[in-house]
Amino acid sequence: MYLKRAIFLILLISINVLAQTRQVIELKQDWKFYKGQKEEAFKKDFNDSKWETVSVPHDWAIYGPFDKEIDKQTVAIEQNGEKIPTEKTGRTGALPYIGEGWYRKTFNISNLNEKQKVLLTFDGAMSQPKVFINGKKVGEWNYGYNYFYFDVTDFLESDYNVLAVHIANLGESSRWYPGAGLYRKVQLIVKNKESINHWGTYITTPKASKDLAKVNVKTKVTGNDIQLLTTILDAQGSEVASNKTSTIFNNEFEQNIPVTSPNLWSPENPYLYKAVSKLYKNGELIDEYTTRFGIRSIAYEANKGFSLNGNVRKFKGVCLHHDLGPIGVAINRSALRRQLRILKDMGVDAIRSSHNMPSLEQLELCDEMGFMFLAESFDEWARPKVKNGYHLYFETDVEKDLVNLIHATRNHPCIVMWSSGNEVPDQFGAEGVKRAKRLQDIFHREDPTRPVTVGMDRVDQTMKSGFGALLDIPGLNYRVHLYEEAFEKFPQGFILGSETASTVSSRGVYKFPVEKASMKQYDDFQCSSYDLEYCSWSNLPDDDFVLQDDKPWVIGEFVWTGFDYLGEPTPYDDKWPSRSSYFGINDLAGLPKDRFYLYRSRWNTKEETLHVLPHWNWEGREGETTPVFVYTSYNSAELFVNGKSMGIQKKNNETPQNRYRLMWMDVKYEPGTIKVVAFDDEGNPVDKKEIHTSGKPYKIVLDPDVKQLKANGEDLAFVTVSVVDKNGVPCPTANNQLKFKVKGEGSYRAACNGDATSLEMFHLPTMKLFNGKLVVLVQSNTKVGDIHLKVSGKGLKAADFTIKSVL
């Protein structure tokens, strides 16, 4: 007992509560973790000294190994239109998320007095967490994607405290890789009992023009005879307005504060203000809380569409699952920021969290970097998709889960729409209509400022039942052939492409002959990057482009998906070892596929795009037809093969593909150089791009995404690793085995090559190139200094790189 207590105290967090207002303490380091059953682990004096020490956020399953048996199922996937059950593998990534785990953490709070209280907050725990402090059960939660908190004041003891969290993940509980464990942050909030409530501020901007904004601030509090001072600061920290009030109704202050000449938030100008709320009692400050917000207006109008700040625009959006590729679901701000930088370059201006509640970090970055957000809640309601899905908790939990989603996130200006569900089987029949209205009413009650959608895949049924008609925004998942009919039958006067395309491809893989194909399979379990292959329920990108461009009542699209994700390896659900998706515009490593440039050519209106495919290393295909595609923002271009013109192609309306791509279908392969010269609308050559046949792999090249890291123990650099020949020409078919070594004030975190069939573990310091590339993740520690990465491979000239770790 005494030895155990000494061990606890070595890892102790000591929180000295002397401040007048509040303290927020993130519980990051020195958690003890055990995978498996331990019936006594909730007890305060349980001996966990031999358990693994981890930091939180943490995903226990990402370290593998990949195993076909983990998520093997015999099932007919209803969303894919299947009728007969067949064996499926890799649906949830073939990673060991199923089972139980325990987390334990010691902490101390000193000088806590009778006027104070302590909240314990979780941004998410996968899943069904049961929470104990000092051997006593504090509470539990079912939905792994939801934010929740407990008042733990009465559970605390004066010497030291032990927090224990039990996690349990059932099989057949998800349609994609859900991860496992305390994958989002955990915090303690120490504040006065008389204070601003948790998630108690609610800021809206009911009037927002370039001349004047009305900022409405509602503040829920606990206390008597108190006053509230709210000060609005601009991005430089200067005060622009303030209001003080002691008028309170039903424990809520309401203030309307004018801001003159406001800076309006938009993707092009993501300007953020802060509201500093100070609570006083008898002239003494008893609580202070800062809320970041943006001033902007949104509108959805029949036959006009969506407007932001009075300007009509269409969503150029992508859907994102919550995993971060090789680091799993453990939230990491630098990994999220990198994703958004890549999407910003593509021209994306909107994100849909699919099909779950987003992390707070993701929303904060979207506020900062300028992305509109469709915040989704559930993949299931009362009718199941998977055996152990959310339908088990729908009736008991749905309202509290939605209230927490809305209260935790509604101050984010990026959120312009809510989604109460995705492709829910409840789309059928009267009961589903009632459920849709019930959930929409909760959103309207808690946040009257934003509309609600559902991603509907059974559009014909929702047109008959009234399901689609009652929604604020009818969201169509695919079903492009029903857009016209839905627009005529639904009363809203517009349609949202809530999920589009589901085109599949593997980075750097090209298949012949080049032709459109649905659910095409190949012996290597890859998909062609000519971007003409799609799923049985879906379509090609160009089909959606036509609707977006020609139908003013189509208000935008959210493409499935921005990045590949772990699990759901359609069209290879029945083929092992496929274990991650092929849908991504970028692969699992975050490397752009060819499709990236097809979307960029339409969406990035600030920069020109000129991209040529395929690569030009086709030994053995000499003289065979090898079509060349060009994705470009220019309307015409000329192709040359070893200096010989293949003619000029111009975009035209012959087919959707001809409208958005330049295609030379009859090119015969011969090694050498292909060159594309692009022309402006007057026929003048303005840009060119060349691709060369490479020689044998000679040396390794490193390209980091950042020049320095913060010495915070969690910042990441993503280093793209490629191989070139002696002349510096990239080798697009190289698959060399590489090794990684990190020295100095950092460590090797993971690697990923984007191959959906690779069973190499991300955390081991070796991996094969996939079509000439992979990405290495380097993580900082808590010391300032140099971090050295060396990458080597047999028969290759090694490469190294030094990155700075700074405060």
Coordinates of N, CA and C in Angstrom, one line a residue, residues 192-268:
N192 N -15.3 28.4 -9.2 CA -16.2 28.6 -8.1 C -17.6 28.0 -8.4
K193 N -18.3 27.6 -7.3 CA -19.7 27.1 -7.5 C -20.6 28.2 -8.1
E194 N -20.4 29.4 -7.8 CA -21.1 30.5 -8.4 C -20.2 30.9 -9.6
S195 N -20.6 30.6 -10.8 CA -19.8 30.7 -12.0 C -20.6 30.6 -13.2
I196 N -19.9 30.8 -14.4 CA -20.6 30.5 -15.7 C -20.6 29.0 -15.9
N197 N -21.8 28.6 -16.3 CA -22.0 27.1 -16.5 C -21.1 26.6 -17.6
H198 N -20.8 25.3 -17.5 CA -20.0 24.7 -18.6 C -20.8 24.7 -19.9
W199 N -20.2 25.2 -21.0 CA -20.9 25.4 -22.2 C -22.0 26.5 -22.1
G200 N -21.8 27.4 -21.1 CA -22.9 28.3 -20.7 C -23.0 29.5 -21.6
T201 N -22.0 29.8 -22.4 CA -22.1 31.0 -23.3 C -22.6 30.6 -24.7
Y202 N -23.5 31.4 -25.2 CA -24.1 31.1 -26.5 C -24.1 32.4 -27.3
I203 N -23.3 32.5 -28.3 CA -23.1 33.8 -29.1 C -23.6 33.6 -30.5
T204 N -24.5 34.5 -30.9 CA -25.0 34.6 -32.2 C -24.9 36.0 -32.8
T205 N -25.0 36.1 -34.1 CA -24.9 37.4 -34.7 C -26.1 37.6 -35.6
P206 N -27.3 37.9 -35.0 CA -28.5 38.0 -35.8 C -28.5 39.0 -36.9
K207 N -27.7 40.1 -36.7 CA -27.5 41.1 -37.7 C -26.0 41.2 -38.0
A208 N -25.7 41.1 -39.2 CA -24.2 41.2 -39.6 C -24.1 41.8 -41.0
S209 N -23.6 43.0 -41.0 CA -23.3 43.7 -42.3 C -22.0 44.3 -42.2
K210 N -21.5 44.8 -43.3 CA -20.1 45.4 -43.2 C -20.1 46.7 -42.4
D211 N -21.3 47.3 -42.1 CA -21.3 48.5 -41.3 C -21.6 48.3 -39.9
L212 N -22.4 47.3 -39.6 CA -22.9 47.1 -38.2 C -23.3 45.7 -37.9
A213 N -22.9 45.2 -36.8 CA -23.3 43.8 -36.3 C -24.0 43.9 -35.0
K214 N -25.0 43.1 -34.8 CA -25.6 42.9 -33.5 C -25.1 41.5 -33.0
V215 N -24.4 41.6 -31.9 CA -23.9 40.4 -31.2 C -24.7 40.0 -30.0
N216 N -25.4 38.9 -30.1 CA -26.3 38.5 -29.0 C -25.5 37.5 -28.2
V217 N -25.4 37.7 -26.9 CA -24.7 36.9 -26.0 C -25.6 36.4 -24.9
K218 N -25.9 35.1 -24.8 CA -26.7 34.5 -23.7 C -25.7 33.7 -22.8
T219 N -25.8 34.0 -21.5 CA -24.8 33.4 -20.6 C -25.5 32.7 -19.5
K220 N -25.5 31.4 -19.4 CA -26.1 30.6 -18.3 C -25.1 30.6 -17.1
V221 N -25.6 30.9 -15.9 CA -24.8 31.0 -14.7 C -25.4 30.3 -13.6
T222 N -24.6 30.0 -12.6 CA -25.1 29.6 -11.3 C -24.7 30.6 -10.2
G223 N -25.7 31.1 -9.5 CA -25.3 32.1 -8.5 C -26.4 33.1 -8.2
N224 N -26.3 33.9 -7.2 CA -27.2 35.0 -6.8 C -26.5 36.3 -6.7
D225 N -27.3 37.4 -6.9 CA -26.7 38.7 -6.7 C -25.4 38.9 -7.5
I226 N -25.4 38.6 -8.7 CA -24.2 38.6 -9.5 C -24.4 39.5 -10.7
Q227 N -23.3 40.0 -11.3 CA -23.3 40.9 -12.4 C -22.3 40.3 -13.5
L228 N -22.6 40.6 -14.8 CA -21.8 40.1 -15.9 C -21.3 41.2 -16.7
L229 N -20.0 41.2 -17.0 CA -19.4 42.2 -17.9 C -18.9 41.4 -19.1
T230 N -19.4 41.7 -20.3 CA -18.9 41.1 -21.5 C -18.2 42.1 -22.3
T231 N -16.9 41.7 -22.7 CA -16.1 42.6 -23.5 C -15.7 41.9 -24.8
I232 N -15.9 42.6 -25.9 CA -15.6 42.0 -27.2 C -14.2 42.5 -27.7
L233 N -13.3 41.6 -28.0 CA -12.0 42.0 -28.5 C -11.8 41.6 -29.9
D234 N -11.1 42.4 -30.7 CA -10.8 42.0 -32.1 C -9.7 41.1 -32.1
A235 N -9.2 40.7 -33.3 CA -8.2 39.7 -33.5 C -6.8 40.2 -32.9
Q236 N -6.7 41.5 -32.8 CA -5.4 42.0 -32.2 C -5.5 42.2 -30.7
G237 N -6.7 41.8 -30.1 CA -6.9 41.9 -28.7 C -7.3 43.3 -28.2
S238 N -7.7 44.2 -29.1 CA -8.2 45.5 -28.7 C -9.7 45.4 -28.5
E239 N -10.2 46.2 -27.5 CA -11.6 46.2 -27.2 C -12.4 46.9 -28.2
V240 N -13.5 46.3 -28.7 CA -14.3 47.0 -29.7 C -15.7 47.3 -29.2
A241 N -16.1 46.6 -28.1 CA -17.4 46.9 -27.5 C -17.5 46.1 -26.2
S242 N -18.4 46.6 -25.3 CA -18.6 45.9 -24.0 C -20.0 46.2 -23.5
N243 N -20.5 45.4 -22.6 CA -21.8 45.6 -21.9 C -21.7 45.0 -20.6
K244 N -22.3 45.7 -19.6 CA -22.4 45.2 -18.2 C -23.9 45.1 -17.8
T245 N -24.3 44.0 -17.2 CA -25.7 43.8 -16.8 C -25.8 43.0 -15.5
S246 N -26.8 43.3 -14.8 CA -27.2 42.5 -13.6 C -28.6 41.9 -13.8
T247 N -29.2 42.1 -15.0 CA -30.5 41.6 -15.2 C -30.5 40.2 -15.7
I248 N -31.1 39.3 -14.9 CA -31.0 37.9 -15.2 C -32.4 37.2 -15.1
F249 N -32.7 36.4 -16.1 CA -33.9 35.6 -16.1 C -33.6 34.1 -16.2
N250 N -34.2 33.3 -15.3 CA -34.0 31.9 -15.4 C -32.5 31.5 -15.4
N251 N -31.7 32.2 -14.6 CA -30.3 31.9 -14.5 C -29.5 32.2 -15.8
E252 N -30.1 33.1 -16.6 CA -29.4 33.4 -17.9 C -29.4 35.0 -18.1
F253 N -28.2 35.5 -18.4 CA -28.1 36.8 -18.8 C -28.2 36.9 -20.4
E254 N -28.8 38.0 -20.9 CA -28.8 38.2 -22.3 C -28.4 39.6 -22.6
Q255 N -27.4 39.7 -23.5 CA -26.9 41.0 -23.9 C -26.9 41.1 -25.4
N256 N -27.2 42.3 -25.9 CA -27.1 42.6 -27.3 C -26.1 43.7 -27.5
I257 N -25.0 43.4 -28.1 CA -23.9 44.3 -28.1 C -23.6 44.7 -29.6
P258 N -23.6 46.0 -29.9 CA -23.3 46.4 -31.3 C -21.8 46.5 -31.5
V259 N -21.4 46.1 -32.7 CA -20.1 46.2 -33.2 C -20.1 46.9 -34.5
T260 N -19.4 48.0 -34.6 CA -19.4 48.8 -35.8 C -18.3 48.4 -36.7
S261 N -18.6 48.5 -38.0 CA -17.6 48.1 -39.1 C -17.0 46.7 -38.8
P262 N -17.8 45.7 -38.6 CA -17.2 44.4 -38.2 C -16.4 43.8 -39.4
N263 N -15.5 42.9 -39.0 CA -14.8 42.1 -40.0 C -15.6 40.8 -40.1
L264 N -16.2 40.5 -41.2 CA -17.1 39.4 -41.4 C -16.3 38.1 -41.7
W265 N -16.7 37.0 -40.9 CA -16.0 35.7 -41.1 C -16.5 35.1 -42.4
S266 N -15.5 34.5 -43.1 CA -15.8 33.7 -44.3 C -14.6 32.8 -44.5
P267 N -14.7 31.8 -45.4 CA -13.5 31.0 -45.8 C -12.4 31.8 -46.3
E268 N -12.7 32.9 -47.0 CA -11.7 33.8 -47.6 C -11.2 34.8 -46.6

